[in-house]
Structure formats: C-alpha cells, structure tokens
Amino acid sequence: MQRTAPDPQREPGPAPPVGLPVLPELAAHLSAAAGRTAPEPPGGSEPLRAAACGYWERRGLFTLADRVLAGPGAPALLLALYAAADGAVLLPRPCAQWYAPPARLLGRPVHLTPVPAESGGLPDPFALLETVRRARIHGDTPRVLVLSVADDPSGTCPPPEQLHEVCEAAAEEGLWIISDESHRDLLHDPHDTVVLSPAEMLPGEVVVLTDLRAALLPASWPVALARFPGTRRGAVLRDAVLHTLTRLRTPLPGPLAAPAIHALGEPDAVRERTAAAARVYGALTRALHQTLTGAGALCRPPHSGSCLYADLEPLRQPLAAHGITGSGALERELAPWAARGGHRFEDEPDSLRVRLGADALLGADMELRQGVLDAADPLELPHVRAGLSALGRALAELSGEPRETGVGGEERPSGPGGTGDGTGERNGDRTGNGDEARDGPVESREQAGGEGGRSEDGSGPYGGGSDR
C-alpha cells in the first residue's frame, strides 16, 4: 500500500521591515564613510568614546573616555562582561531575550528572580536576597545582576524608590549591577515618568549598557556602549572586558562609527526623530494595552519602548479549548502582531504570557511606516486601525465571544500587515501558513509546573528559578 505523502507546507510570506525608516542625515554619514575598510579598534576609537561621554553627561552621568567601551551590539558587550566578572548571573523574570544566552554560552549559572507587581525590569529586592542565599547554598557564587530602567519586554519603568531598594540589596551582596538603559530615550511621556540610572545611586558598582539601535540608530546598525565606574575596581573590570572583546575579534564595523558619533551628538534631526518615535510607540502600545485588557488579559500599562507584556491566564479555559495551553502556542496564534511567547523571556513555558510589539502595526513597507511617523494621530491611519481591529477580533474568538465579520462578509480580518480593508486573511490563516496546523506540540500544565504556571517551589507564575 502506497504511503500518502504529507501535504507540503507553504513558505511563509516575506517578513515586514524592522523598525522605522532610516533618518536621511544618518544615511548620509554612513554613505560618506562607506569607503572606510578598517574596522574600529577593539572597544571603539577615541572620537566614538568621547561622543558617548557627551551623551551620558546630558543625562547626568559625568563620564571619561577611558571608562567607555564600544562594541557590535549589546549582546556582544554583555558576553564580554559576563566573561570578565565570572560567577553566576542573576536576572529578573521576565527579562530581555538577550540577557541569558551569553551566560549560558559561557557555562555560567543563571538564577531568575521574580519582578514585583508594580513593574518589570528588576527583581523584587527581598526575592533577590533569597535567590542569592539559595544560589550560595547550591555552591554558586553570584557576581552579576542585570536590570533595566526601561524594560523590555514589559515596557515599564521601575519607580526610583523600588530601584533604590534593589541597588541596596545588590550592594549588600557585593554584586556588580549591569544597568540596561537602551530604551530610556523612548519614554512615552517624559514629564510623567521619572527614570534614574543605578549609576546615580551606586556610582562605583554599576556598569551602564546602552544599545544605540533601540532609539538612535536603525535596527541593522549594531553599535552599543558600556560605561564603567571611575574606580580602580571599575578599571580592572573594563580592562578585562576589553581583553575579551579583543580575543573575540568581532570589531565594530568602521563605517558605522561616523553615524554613531553623529547620533550621539543628538543634533536637532536626531532629537526630533527620537521624540517622534517615542510618541508613536506610546500611542500604539496604549492602543494595544486597551485592546488586550478589554479582552480580559492582565497587562501593566507601558511607559517606554515599543512593546508590552500581557498575561492571558484569565482566559486559560477558553484558550485551552483552542488547544492553547502555553506561551509557544500563544505566540503562534498571535504571530501577526509580532508576538513572542513568555518562554523567550525566561518565563514559564506553560504560562500564557506574551510580548506584543507596536512594530507590527507600523505597516508592511517603509512608506507606510514613514506615514505613521508623520501622522498627527497614528491611530487614525487605516492600516493601524485594521491591525488593532484584527487583534480585537482574534482575541474575542479565542476567548469564546461571538465572531465578527470583516469587510466583504469574511469571518476573519486581515492581520496588521494586510491591506487594511479586512479582506487579506482567510479563515484559520492568521499566521500566513494556512495549510499548517495552528498549534504545534505544547507542554501540558502538569508537566511544566501545574495549574496557573506555578513552579514546583510554589513561587507563583513569576516565581524564581535557576539553570541548576
């Protein structure tokens, strides 16, 4: 008997562009430097590091050029920092997707500490002390705590008093603090949100890390900076990081230095673009937040950056009826809205938490995205309204509410990358893979920690954990 061949799976469509259009002024500087064949020296040239000093001084952090290192993206600098600091790494749960992999690549133990209810980006201070105690009982030596003052994935900013408590706890335990401040320039309302750097509280114990792709440079131009304490201990750490960067032999591309220096000087065009990006991301993430909470999800209001982090645990029962019992399946279901499951941010795989990004609402090409930047109210644009409406209808269906019909009488609207008229998506084809099963294999709640994402130690859905 002849075996029936499986149906071929369709190739996904082309991915939409990433980020906002390149600022012409920056493109001109890159073009002018395109003939440069030599890379930047390890750690960055003096002009680049001097420009970084001016950037930080405008944010209240006096900095000398010999206390700065530049590298090809924040993950590369973080890898070098972990290698230089040695010992176990402490991370908040959830945390940015790129915090943990460099530590695991080096074989460093990773210990996760739950974030407080008020915001993401940093651990609860009392849970941090308990995590350190448990790590030492298991024979590990915690050396580094990574936190963020403008968090990815949640888009929240911890209040200064909370940050102060965490800094005091870290200092008590003798930890280096690596403060990721990449998104601090994308505050949705700078007059309402106060952002302080841990380096202002513990100047001798904090390394500030900034990836310029978050706000100042296009996403495909990898330039990041690290600012070290002006102490002997800080100088030793900087030298060790520079040694690691030199051995990695992955220097910063030479032509990228020119636009990076220009952007760090923050001329009017760069300032205006940053302010416009923050305004757009604020409007879009607020609309996403309203759509998610209106469907019954739990979600902290975002205050910075282009993403937010939603918990669909209240919808577990109707989601289970659709075969969605973990963050991986939820990610696939909400793929058109740039969804990333909580498991990518060190959350429990059986949780129903997901990060959604405003980038998915910007449009399928750079012309649409430029239109979002130029619009007085981006929520009035047809393709933005279509994307939000499509998300609302998808959530309504998943939560068991009656389905709504799109334009032309179809049952399903288009995703955010569609035509904007509600006709670009067929029923059951939200991810662009219509012949593919909607949900792949997922872990059961019993296998991954029991009901409600609770871990074995009873620490709850945001409980701590480690790689041990």
Coordinates of C-alpha atoms in Angstrom, one line a residue:
M1 CA 0.0 0.0 0.0
Q2 CA 1.5 3.3 -1.1
R3 CA 2.2 5.7 1.8
T4 CA 0.4 9.1 1.4
A5 CA 2.9 11.9 1.3
P6 CA 2.1 14.8 3.7
D7 CA 0.7 18.0 2.3
P8 CA 3.5 20.4 1.6
Q9 CA 3.7 23.3 3.9
R10 CA 3.6 26.7 2.4
E11 CA 6.5 29.0 2.8
P12 CA 5.7 32.0 5.0
G13 CA 5.5 35.3 3.3
P14 CA 8.3 37.9 3.4
A15 CA 8.9 39.4 6.8
P16 CA 7.9 43.0 7.2
P17 CA 10.7 45.6 7.7
V18 CA 12.1 46.2 11.1
G19 CA 11.9 49.5 12.9
L20 CA 11.4 52.9 11.4
P21 CA 12.8 54.4 8.2
V22 CA 16.5 55.4 8.3
L23 CA 16.9 59.0 9.1
P24 CA 18.4 60.6 5.9
E25 CA 21.0 62.5 7.9
L26 CA 22.4 59.3 9.4
A27 CA 22.3 57.5 6.0
A28 CA 24.4 60.4 4.5
H29 CA 27.0 59.9 7.2
L30 CA 27.1 56.2 6.6
S31 CA 27.4 56.7 2.9
A32 CA 30.3 59.2 3.3
A33 CA 32.1 56.6 5.4
A34 CA 31.4 53.6 3.2
G35 CA 34.9 53.7 1.7
R36 CA 36.5 53.0 5.1
T37 CA 37.8 49.5 5.1
A38 CA 39.4 49.4 8.5
P39 CA 37.2 48.4 11.5
E40 CA 37.1 50.3 14.7
P41 CA 39.7 49.3 17.2
P42 CA 38.6 46.9 20.0
G43 CA 36.5 48.9 22.4
G44 CA 36.0 51.8 20.0
S45 CA 38.0 54.7 18.8
E46 CA 38.6 57.8 21.0
P47 CA 36.1 60.0 18.9
L48 CA 33.4 57.5 19.4
R49 CA 34.0 57.1 23.1
A50 CA 34.2 60.9 23.5
A51 CA 30.8 61.2 21.8
A52 CA 29.4 58.7 24.3
C53 CA 30.7 60.8 27.2
G54 CA 28.7 63.8 25.9
Y55 CA 25.6 61.6 25.5
W56 CA 25.8 60.4 29.1
E57 CA 26.7 63.8 30.6
R58 CA 23.5 65.2 29.1
R59 CA 21.7 62.5 31.2
G60 CA 23.5 63.4 34.4
L61 CA 26.4 60.9 34.3
F62 CA 29.8 62.5 34.1
T63 CA 32.0 60.1 32.1
L64 CA 35.6 60.0 30.9
A65 CA 36.5 58.4 27.6
D66 CA 38.8 55.9 29.2
R67 CA 35.8 54.5 31.1
V68 CA 33.8 53.7 27.9
L69 CA 33.9 50.7 25.6
A70 CA 32.0 50.3 22.3
G71 CA 31.1 47.0 20.7
P72 CA 29.0 45.5 17.9
G73 CA 25.7 45.3 19.8
A74 CA 24.7 45.0 23.4
P75 CA 24.8 41.1 23.4
A76 CA 28.5 41.1 22.5
L77 CA 29.3 43.6 25.3
L78 CA 27.2 41.6 27.7
L79 CA 29.0 38.4 26.8
A80 CA 32.3 40.1 27.5
L81 CA 31.0 41.5 30.8
Y82 CA 29.9 38.0 32.0
A83 CA 33.3 36.6 31.0
A84 CA 35.1 39.3 32.9
A85 CA 33.0 39.2 36.0
D86 CA 32.9 35.4 36.3
G87 CA 30.5 33.7 38.6
A88 CA 26.7 33.2 38.5
V89 CA 24.3 35.7 36.8
L90 CA 21.1 37.0 38.4
L91 CA 18.3 38.0 36.1
P92 CA 14.7 39.3 36.7
R93 CA 11.9 37.1 35.4
P94 CA 10.8 38.0 32.8
C95 CA 13.8 39.8 31.2
A96 CA 15.0 40.8 27.7
Q97 CA 15.5 37.9 25.3
W98 CA 19.3 38.5 25.0
Y99 CA 20.3 38.6 28.7
A100 CA 20.5 34.9 29.4
P101 CA 22.1 33.3 26.3
P102 CA 25.6 34.8 26.7
A103 CA 25.7 33.5 30.2
R104 CA 24.7 30.0 29.2
L105 CA 27.2 30.1 26.3
L106 CA 29.9 30.7 28.8
G107 CA 28.6 28.0 31.2
R108 CA 27.6 30.5 33.9
P109 CA 24.7 29.5 36.2
V110 CA 21.7 31.7 35.6
H111 CA 19.3 32.4 38.6
L112 CA 16.0 34.0 37.9
T113 CA 14.2 36.3 40.4
P114 CA 10.6 37.4 40.1
V115 CA 9.8 41.0 39.3
P116 CA 7.5 43.0 41.6
A117 CA 3.9 43.6 40.8
E118 CA 4.4 47.3 40.0
S119 CA 6.9 47.0 37.1
G120 CA 9.3 44.8 35.2
G121 CA 13.0 45.3 34.6
L122 CA 14.3 44.5 38.1
P123 CA 13.8 41.8 40.8
D124 CA 11.8 42.2 43.9
P125 CA 14.5 43.2 46.5
F126 CA 13.5 40.6 49.1
A127 CA 13.3 37.8 46.5
L128 CA 16.7 38.9 45.2
L129 CA 18.3 38.3 48.7
E130 CA 16.6 34.9 48.9
T131 CA 17.8 34.0 45.4
V132 CA 21.4 34.9 46.3
R133 CA 21.1 32.8 49.5
R134 CA 19.8 29.8 47.7
A135 CA 22.4 30.1 44.9
R136 CA 25.2 30.1 47.5
I137 CA 23.7 27.1 49.2
H138 CA 23.9 25.3 45.9
G139 CA 27.6 26.2 45.6
D140 CA 27.3 29.1 43.1
T141 CA 28.9 32.5 43.5
P142 CA 26.6 35.2 42.3
R143 CA 28.6 38.1 40.7
V144 CA 26.3 40.0 38.4
L145 CA 22.8 41.4 38.5
V146 CA 21.3 42.6 35.2
L147 CA 18.4 45.0 35.4
S148 CA 16.7 47.6 33.2
V149 CA 15.4 51.0 33.9
A150 CA 13.2 50.9 30.8
D151 CA 12.2 47.3 30.5
D152 CA 11.9 45.0 27.6
P153 CA 9.6 43.0 27.4
S154 CA 7.1 44.9 29.6
G155 CA 7.7 48.5 28.5
T156 CA 7.6 49.6 32.2
C157 CA 9.9 51.8 34.2
P158 CA 10.5 50.9 37.9
P159 CA 9.9 53.7 40.3
P160 CA 13.0 55.3 41.8
E161 CA 12.3 54.1 45.4
Q162 CA 12.0 50.5 44.1
L163 CA 15.2 50.8 42.2
H164 CA 16.9 52.2 45.2
E165 CA 15.9 49.1 47.3
V166 CA 17.2 46.7 44.7
C167 CA 20.5 48.6 44.5
E168 CA 20.9 48.5 48.2
A169 CA 20.3 44.7 48.2
A170 CA 22.8 44.2 45.4
A171 CA 25.4 46.3 47.2
E172 CA 24.8 44.3 50.4
E173 CA 25.6 41.1 48.5
G174 CA 28.6 42.5 46.7
L175 CA 27.1 42.2 43.2
W176 CA 28.1 44.1 40.0
I177 CA 25.0 45.8 38.6
I178 CA 24.7 45.9 34.8
S179 CA 22.0 48.5 34.0
D180 CA 20.5 48.2 30.6
E181 CA 19.4 51.7 29.6
S182 CA 18.9 51.1 25.9
H183 CA 15.2 52.2 25.9
R184 CA 15.4 55.2 28.3
D185 CA 15.2 57.7 25.5
L186 CA 11.8 56.3 24.3
L187 CA 9.7 57.4 27.2
H188 CA 6.1 57.9 26.1
D189 CA 5.5 60.8 28.5
P190 CA 8.9 62.2 29.7
H191 CA 7.1 64.6 32.0
D192 CA 5.2 61.8 33.8
T193 CA 7.8 59.1 34.0
V194 CA 10.9 59.5 36.1
V195 CA 13.9 57.4 35.1
L196 CA 17.0 57.2 37.2
S197 CA 20.2 55.3 36.5
P198 CA 21.5 53.0 39.2
A199 CA 24.9 54.6 38.4
E200 CA 23.5 57.7 40.1
M201 CA 22.8 55.7 43.3
L202 CA 25.9 53.4 43.3
P203 CA 28.4 55.1 41.1
G204 CA 31.2 52.6 42.0
E205 CA 29.2 49.4 41.4
V206 CA 27.2 49.9 38.2
V207 CA 28.1 49.3 34.5
V208 CA 25.6 51.1 32.2
L209 CA 24.9 49.4 29.0
T210 CA 23.2 51.1 26.0
D211 CA 22.4 49.7 22.6
L212 CA 22.0 52.6 20.2
R213 CA 19.7 50.6 18.0
A214 CA 16.9 51.0 20.5
A215 CA 16.5 54.7 19.8
L216 CA 19.3 56.4 17.9
L217 CA 20.3 54.1 15.1
P218 CA 18.5 51.7 12.7
A219 CA 18.0 48.2 14.0
S220 CA 20.5 46.8 11.5
W221 CA 23.4 49.0 12.6
P222 CA 24.9 47.2 15.7
V223 CA 26.5 49.7 17.9
A224 CA 26.4 49.5 21.7
L225 CA 28.3 51.3 24.6
A226 CA 29.3 50.3 28.1
R227 CA 30.1 52.9 30.8
F228 CA 32.3 51.7 33.7
P229 CA 32.7 53.1 37.2
G230 CA 35.5 55.6 37.7
T231 CA 37.2 53.4 40.4
R232 CA 40.1 51.1 40.5
R233 CA 37.8 48.1 40.6
G234 CA 35.9 49.6 37.6
A235 CA 39.1 50.0 35.7
V236 CA 40.1 46.4 36.3
L237 CA 36.7 45.2 35.0
R238 CA 36.9 47.4 31.9
D239 CA 40.4 46.1 31.1
A240 CA 39.1 42.5 31.4
V241 CA 36.1 43.3 29.1
L242 CA 38.4 44.9 26.6
H243 CA 40.7 41.9 26.7
T244 CA 37.7 39.7 25.9
L245 CA 36.5 41.9 23.1
T246 CA 40.0 41.8 21.6
R247 CA 40.1 38.0 21.7
L248 CA 36.6 37.7 20.2
R249 CA 37.9 39.5 17.0
T250 CA 34.4 40.9 16.2
P251 CA 35.1 44.6 16.0
L252 CA 32.7 47.3 15.3
P253 CA 32.5 47.9 11.5
G254 CA 34.4 51.1 10.7
P255 CA 31.8 52.8 8.6
L256 CA 29.2 52.6 11.5
A257 CA 31.4 54.9 13.7
A258 CA 30.5 58.0 11.7
P259 CA 26.7 57.8 12.0
A260 CA 27.0 56.7 15.6
I261 CA 29.2 59.7 16.5
H262 CA 26.7 62.0 14.8
A263 CA 23.7 60.4 16.5
L264 CA 25.4 60.6 19.9
G265 CA 25.8 64.3 19.5
E266 CA 22.0 64.5 19.2
P267 CA 21.5 67.3 16.7
D268 CA 18.0 68.6 16.1
A269 CA 17.1 66.0 13.5
V270 CA 18.1 63.1 15.7
R271 CA 16.3 64.6 18.7
E272 CA 13.1 65.1 16.7
R273 CA 13.2 61.6 15.3
T274 CA 13.6 60.1 18.8
A275 CA 10.8 62.2 20.1
A276 CA 8.6 61.2 17.2
A277 CA 9.4 57.5 17.7
A278 CA 8.5 57.8 21.4
R279 CA 5.2 59.5 20.6
V280 CA 4.3 56.9 18.0
Y281 CA 5.2 53.9 20.2
G282 CA 3.3 55.4 23.1
A283 CA 0.1 55.8 21.0
L284 CA 0.4 52.3 19.6
T285 CA 1.3 50.5 22.8
R286 CA -1.5 52.3 24.7
A287 CA -3.9 51.1 22.0
L288 CA -2.6 47.5 22.3
H289 CA -2.9 47.7 26.0
Q290 CA -6.5 48.8 25.7
T291 CA -7.3 46.0 23.3
L292 CA -5.7 43.3 25.4
T293 CA -7.2 44.4 28.7
G294 CA -10.6 44.8 27.0
A295 CA -10.4 41.2 26.1
G296 CA -9.7 40.1 29.7
A297 CA -5.9 39.9 29.7
L298 CA -3.7 41.3 32.5
C299 CA -1.1 43.8 31.4
R300 CA 0.9 46.6 33.0
P301 CA 0.5 49.9 31.3
P302 CA 3.6 50.5 29.1
H303 CA 5.7 53.7 29.7
S304 CA 8.6 53.3 27.3
G305 CA 9.7 51.5 24.2
S306 CA 7.7 49.7 21.6
C307 CA 6.3 46.6 23.4
L308 CA 4.2 45.4 26.3
Y309 CA 3.8 42.1 28.1
A310 CA 0.4 40.5 28.6
D311 CA -0.8 37.7 30.8
L312 CA -3.8 35.8 29.3
E313 CA -4.1 33.5 32.4
P314 CA -7.7 34.7 33.0
L315 CA -8.5 33.2 29.5
R316 CA -6.9 29.9 30.1
Q317 CA -10.1 27.8 29.9
P318 CA -11.3 29.2 26.5
L319 CA -7.8 29.2 25.2
A320 CA -7.4 25.5 26.1
A321 CA -10.5 24.8 24.1
H322 CA -8.5 26.1 21.1
G323 CA -5.5 23.9 22.0
I324 CA -3.5 26.8 23.5
T325 CA -2.0 25.8 26.9
G326 CA 1.4 27.5 26.8
S327 CA 3.3 30.5 25.6
G328 CA 4.6 28.7 22.5
A329 CA 1.1 28.1 21.1
L330 CA 0.0 31.6 22.1
E331 CA 2.9 33.0 20.2
R332 CA 2.0 31.2 17.1
E333 CA -1.7 32.2 17.4
L334 CA -0.8 35.9 17.7
A335 CA 2.2 35.9 15.3
P336 CA 0.8 38.7 13.1
W337 CA 1.2 41.1 16.0
A338 CA 4.9 40.4 16.5
A339 CA 4.1 38.1 19.4
R340 CA 6.9 36.5 21.4
G341 CA 6.0 33.9 24.0
G342 CA 7.0 34.4 27.6
H343 CA 9.3 31.3 27.3
R344 CA 11.6 33.5 25.3
F345 CA 12.0 35.9 28.2
E346 CA 12.8 33.2 30.8
D347 CA 9.1 32.9 31.9
E348 CA 7.5 29.5 32.5
P349 CA 6.7 27.7 29.2
D350 CA 3.2 26.7 30.4
S351 CA 2.3 30.3 31.2
L352 CA 0.0 32.3 28.9
R353 CA 2.2 35.3 28.8
V354 CA 3.3 37.0 25.6
R355 CA 5.0 40.1 24.4
L356 CA 3.4 42.2 21.6
G357 CA 5.2 44.8 19.7
A358 CA 4.0 48.1 18.2
D359 CA 6.3 47.4 15.3
A360 CA 3.7 45.1 13.8
L361 CA 1.2 48.0 13.5
L362 CA 3.6 50.3 11.6
G363 CA 2.9 48.9 8.2
A364 CA 4.2 46.4 5.6
D365 CA 6.6 48.8 3.9
M366 CA 8.7 51.9 4.8
E367 CA 6.3 54.2 3.0
L368 CA 3.5 53.2 5.4
R369 CA 5.9 53.5 8.4
Q370 CA 7.0 56.9 7.4
G371 CA 3.3 57.8 7.2
V372 CA 2.9 56.7 10.8
L373 CA 5.8 58.9 11.9
D374 CA 4.3 61.9 10.1
A375 CA 0.7 61.4 11.2
A376 CA -0.7 63.7 13.9
D377 CA -2.6 60.7 15.2
P378 CA -1.3 57.3 14.0
L379 CA -4.4 55.6 15.3
E380 CA -6.4 57.3 12.6
L381 CA -4.5 55.6 9.8
P382 CA -6.4 52.8 8.1
H383 CA -3.7 50.1 8.3
V384 CA -3.2 50.8 12.0
R385 CA -6.9 50.7 12.8
A386 CA -7.2 47.4 10.7
G387 CA -4.4 45.8 12.7
L388 CA -5.9 46.7 16.1
S389 CA -9.4 45.6 15.0
A390 CA -8.0 42.3 13.8
L391 CA -6.3 41.7 17.1
G392 CA -9.5 42.5 19.0
R393 CA -11.5 40.1 16.8
A394 CA -8.8 37.4 17.2
L395 CA -8.9 37.7 21.0
A396 CA -12.7 37.7 21.0
E397 CA -12.7 34.5 19.1
L398 CA -10.1 32.9 21.4
S399 CA -12.0 34.0 24.5
G400 CA -15.2 32.4 23.2
E401 CA -17.0 35.6 22.3
P402 CA -19.1 35.8 19.1
R403 CA -17.1 36.2 15.9
E404 CA -17.4 39.4 13.9
T405 CA -17.3 39.5 10.1
G406 CA -14.9 41.6 8.2
V407 CA -15.4 43.7 5.1
G408 CA -16.8 41.7 2.3
G409 CA -18.5 39.2 4.7
E410 CA -15.5 37.1 5.6
E411 CA -15.3 35.8 9.1
R412 CA -11.7 36.8 9.7
P413 CA -10.0 40.2 9.3
S414 CA -6.6 40.7 7.8
G415 CA -3.5 40.8 10.1
P416 CA -1.7 44.0 10.7
G417 CA 0.5 43.5 7.7
G418 CA -2.5 43.2 5.4
T419 CA -4.3 45.6 3.1
G420 CA -6.2 47.3 5.9
D421 CA -9.6 46.5 4.5
G422 CA -10.2 43.3 6.4
T423 CA -10.1 41.1 3.3
G424 CA -6.4 40.0 3.3
E425 CA -6.8 37.0 5.6
R426 CA -8.7 33.7 5.2
N427 CA -10.4 31.9 8.0
G428 CA -7.9 30.0 10.0
D429 CA -4.9 31.6 8.3
R430 CA -3.7 34.3 10.8
T431 CA -0.1 33.3 10.6
G432 CA 0.3 33.1 6.9
N433 CA 0.6 29.3 7.0
G434 CA -3.0 28.3 6.1
D435 CA -2.2 24.6 5.5
E436 CA -0.2 24.3 8.6
A437 CA -1.6 23.1 11.9
R438 CA -2.4 26.2 14.1
D439 CA -0.9 24.7 17.3
G440 CA 2.2 22.6 17.4
P441 CA 3.2 20.4 20.4
V442 CA 2.9 22.2 23.7
E443 CA 3.8 21.3 27.2
S444 CA 1.0 20.3 29.5
R445 CA 0.4 22.4 32.6
E446 CA 1.1 19.3 34.7
Q447 CA 4.5 18.7 33.1
A448 CA 5.6 22.3 33.2
G449 CA 4.7 23.2 36.8
G450 CA 1.0 22.7 37.5
E451 CA -2.0 24.9 37.3
G452 CA -1.7 28.5 36.7
G453 CA 2.1 28.3 35.8
R454 CA 3.0 27.8 39.4
S455 CA 6.5 26.4 39.8
E456 CA 7.4 23.4 42.0
D457 CA 8.6 25.6 44.8
G458 CA 5.2 27.4 44.9
S459 CA 6.6 30.7 43.9
G460 CA 3.7 31.5 41.6
P461 CA 3.6 32.5 37.9
Y462 CA 6.5 34.9 38.3
G463 CA 8.4 32.6 40.6
G464 CA 12.2 32.4 40.7
G465 CA 14.3 29.6 39.2
S466 CA 17.7 28.7 38.0
D467 CA 19.6 26.7 35.4
R468 CA 20.9 24.3 38.1

